[in-house]
Amino acid sequence: MQFGYFDDEQREYVITRPDTPLPWINYLGCEEYFGIISNTAGGYSFYKDARLRRLTRYRYNNAPLDSGGRYIYLRDDGFPSNSNGPLFWSPTWQPTRHRLDEYECRHGLGYTAIRSKLAGIESHIRYFVPLGENLEIWELTLTNHRSKPANLSVFSAIEFCLWDAWDDATNFQRNYSIGQVEVLDGMIYHKSEYRERRNHFAYLACSEKLSGFDTQREAFLGAYRGWDSPSAVEAGRMSNSIAYGWQPVGTQHIKLRLNAGEGKKVIFILGYHENPQDEKFDPPDSQTLNKRAVIPIIRRYLQANQVEHAFQALRAYWDRLLEKLQVTTPDGHTNRMVNIWNAYQVMAAFNLSRSASYFESGVGRGIGFRDSNQDLLGCVQLVPERARQRIFDLAATQLPSGGAYHQYQPLTKRGNHEVGSDFNDDPLWLVLSVAAYIKETGDWEVLCEPVPYDNLPGSEEPLYNHLERSIQYTLDRTGPHGLPLIGRADWNDCLNLNCFSDTPGQSFQTTTNKDGKVAESIFIAGLFVLAVDEMAGIARHYQHGREADEFCDAAQEMRTAIWAAGWDGEWFRRAYDDLGHPVGSKECEEGQIFIEPQGICVMAGLGIDDGRAKQALDAVAERLATPHGIVLHQPAYSRYYLHLGEISSYPPGYKENAGIFCHTNPWIIIAETRIDRGDCAYDYYLRINPSVREEISEVHKCEPYVYAQMIAGGDAPTFGEAKNSWLTGTAAWNYVAITQWILGIRPTFEGLEIAPVIPSAWSGFDAVRHYRGVRYVIQVMRKGSGNKVQLEVDGKAIEGTVITPPRAGTKEVQVTVRVA
Ligand code: GLC
Ligand code: GLC
């Protein structure tokens, strides 16, 4: 069952009923100002950091679902004489949830538009953030389709957050007494804490003359009433309340008379502004907000032509980004995901890491070291300059040991002490992201840039040294089998082999009850081989030939250790626990085989030449693959194992306990292409492809246009149900898997490689790829059933599969690819 459809032409997903199984969200903003917005206008906004600079309130895990948003109410001031219609309603359905005669939500790239109709009144609201601005626009167009004039009241409503979302949700003894606003010329300014240490404020503005406003929540809602029936809306009258403590809100009232057939545009702006520290007040010796700088910005965007201009600029921005790679394959799902939605999701994950979604509350996690390095793999070609900056930000949270803070706060860019370090896979991901960045851009200079450790001034070293330390970090921490020690956890945050926690409330990730000298990770071993191979490539180019050889030796030694202790006979083992027993082995009662090492070890090239890679992937197909995707391990853990940690805390089939953890599926997809099984790779690709799953939306439940972190595995009663959509490494890895390995368009240090491993049934595909300033127009034709590639560049056959950069000044190259 579907709740909407794709409009590929417009690059939109169109939701045709408001009561989707879960709020289906989209993101506004792509620079510093962000918001999440659901298909019924739920969500919230923030500046840079969803925890520390939250502008509006949202109530997670509430009933009804999705409480708090950018609300508009329409009131029929002609009621009750017009007995066909309700007195007031929400044109976005929430929060009043009046039945609407028509409803449509279009989630596009960086904007959302919700159109509805009730009792002859049509409303269309377009929400977006103009490029380069710290504000969002709600552009409301009302049309009277009645045969008579309509007298309408329009209300806008948001609830301000007192900046730190965590404090806002907990510290009521203080917060009920600090809220402050100013209202001037119909603009509402939220300035709590501005008098002392803040120099920023939020505002809500409107293009029309107000009939009234309220800024005290209880005045607007009425005591004990909810957002579904504010007393001010019911009465059609505001009390012009000025908040002083309690809960400051921004609500505005305008009255309109629309003749039959008449339309009218009303613009609302919700924004954020910072004043220089010494220009906070106007006059300077007063306590009044200095609005001199912000008013021209507000005025500008209250004009319809400026709004339209900004909207077109936003569309052009996304067109430019997506243009970097466009494909035409025989499969519509592939085209749609590659050309639009997967790339878009990669950018959302890059912008927000794992901070703010319907499932990430914005107060839990900042920018993850491992997460962001993997996100970079998907977006280096979309935003290379920003990727470069992110690499520096991440590397600056690396510690002198080569280890890294697991997370940092986006606002401060400082490592997060609560979570700390010692996730032993973390540093290796930096090597992969830097390698991907160089392969894309050819910017070798990046390696010379000085970057500090732990953000300490004076500790700067070239980025290259950071990478060396990343590698050394693993080499310095090996266990009894010569395999990497796992630390607190590796990629699988829930395999906590040094934790042994029996106390409720302890964090599985940060609790350590063992000295950590025994438990080893075969996943990190595989990742190490992958990373050190990249490092060898980097060193060779960087004129560090001797080091390149040393890296190759280190990789070889690790391979030997993997074959000696990491191979279980038919697949790769997962780890060794603190007692020295294998995890992910036939010897285990539960958790006999895990997906991660099969993916990463084969990606690192292990067993490709001797059939063991094929054996491992056959075991995945036989034991882990389901119609909804590949589960993380089998059998699921049916009880809690003290020595394994959080993984066994989840009910079987959910999350890391044998859920379909979508992030890992593309590793298997890539591994399948490494052993030339294009059909198999593509089959796995389709199983978790959101667009394919659209037709089972009632089962999948999450948005059909983006990947979810997890789909419930076969051990769960809700098999096939997705959770944790949007912010997941699944986005970047699937993008890499389909574009670089199945379609085979892959940047290398030397140039663009084209080596597709496509399904046997495909006759070929076309692609346009922008790479290092050149437009590659690629035509792939299948001429036989295998994957042997013959390339012609501008009509001339070339050796091998890598196209070295053309003569300087070349703008376009025609590539013909024969696959046989
Ligand atoms: C979450 C985390 C990621 C981790 C994964 C598996 O997606 O963000 O860092 O690798 O879970 O536990
Ligand atoms: C939990 C989740 C895991 C996530 C981690 C982040 O352990 O199961 O997916 O990575 O929290 O801290």
mmCIF file of C-alpha atoms and ligand atoms in Angstrom, residues 354 360 364-365 370-371 406-407 419 423 491-496 507-509 646-647 649-650 654-657 661 709 724, ligand 2:
data_model
loop_
_atom_site.group_PDB
_atom_site.id
_atom_site.type_symbol
_atom_site.label_atom_id
_atom_site.label_comp_id
_atom_site.label_asym_id
_atom_site.label_seq_id
_atom_site.Cartn_x
_atom_site.Cartn_y
_atom_site.Cartn_z
ATOM 1 C CA ARG A 354 23.136 11.714 13.648
ATOM 2 C CA GLU A 360 17.325 11.450 16.827
ATOM 3 C CA GLY A 364 21.674 12.970 22.122
ATOM 4 C CA ARG A 365 24.534 12.998 19.708
ATOM 5 C CA ARG A 370 33.150 7.273 12.442
ATOM 6 C CA ASP A 371 29.745 8.390 11.204
ATOM 7 C CA HIS A 406 33.904 9.511 19.275
ATOM 8 C CA GLN A 407 31.799 12.653 18.850
ATOM 9 C CA VAL A 419 31.445 9.759 25.332
ATOM 10 C CA PHE A 423 36.278 3.073 19.927
ATOM 11 C CA TRP A 491 31.618 -0.257 14.074
ATOM 12 C CA ASN A 492 29.020 -2.266 15.935
ATOM 13 C CA ASP A 493 28.394 0.025 18.887
ATOM 14 C CA CYS A 494 26.574 -2.771 20.640
ATOM 15 C CA LEU A 495 29.245 -5.437 20.635
ATOM 16 C CA ASN A 496 30.663 -4.358 23.972
ATOM 17 C CA SER A 507 26.010 3.182 29.076
ATOM 18 C CA PHE A 508 27.112 0.075 27.237
ATOM 19 C CA GLN A 509 29.465 2.134 25.145
ATOM 20 C CA GLU A 646 24.162 -4.225 24.308
ATOM 21 C CA ILE A 647 23.836 -6.428 21.247
ATOM 22 C CA SER A 649 19.944 -6.403 25.139
ATOM 23 C CA TYR A 650 17.688 -5.837 22.149
ATOM 24 C CA TYR A 654 15.743 -5.452 16.316
ATOM 25 C CA LYS A 655 18.710 -3.157 15.854
ATOM 26 C CA GLU A 656 22.092 -4.791 16.312
ATOM 27 C CA ASN A 657 20.501 -8.025 17.552
ATOM 28 C CA PHE A 661 21.044 -3.030 9.841
ATOM 29 C CA GLN A 709 19.021 2.609 9.638
ATOM 30 C CA ASN A 724 15.448 5.388 12.299
HETATM 31 C C1 GLC B 2 22.726 2.314 20.577
HETATM 32 C C2 GLC B 2 22.233 1.854 19.227
HETATM 33 C C3 GLC B 2 23.299 2.000 18.174
HETATM 34 C C4 GLC B 2 23.891 3.361 18.223
HETATM 35 C C5 GLC B 2 24.354 3.744 19.625
HETATM 36 C C6 GLC B 2 24.837 5.157 19.649
HETATM 37 O O1 GLC B 2 23.704 1.491 21.036
HETATM 38 O O2 GLC B 2 21.787 0.540 19.236
HETATM 39 O O3 GLC B 2 22.745 1.742 16.914
HETATM 40 O O4 GLC B 2 24.987 3.425 17.378
HETATM 41 O O5 GLC B 2 23.292 3.599 20.527
HETATM 42 O O6 GLC B 2 25.380 5.517 20.842
#
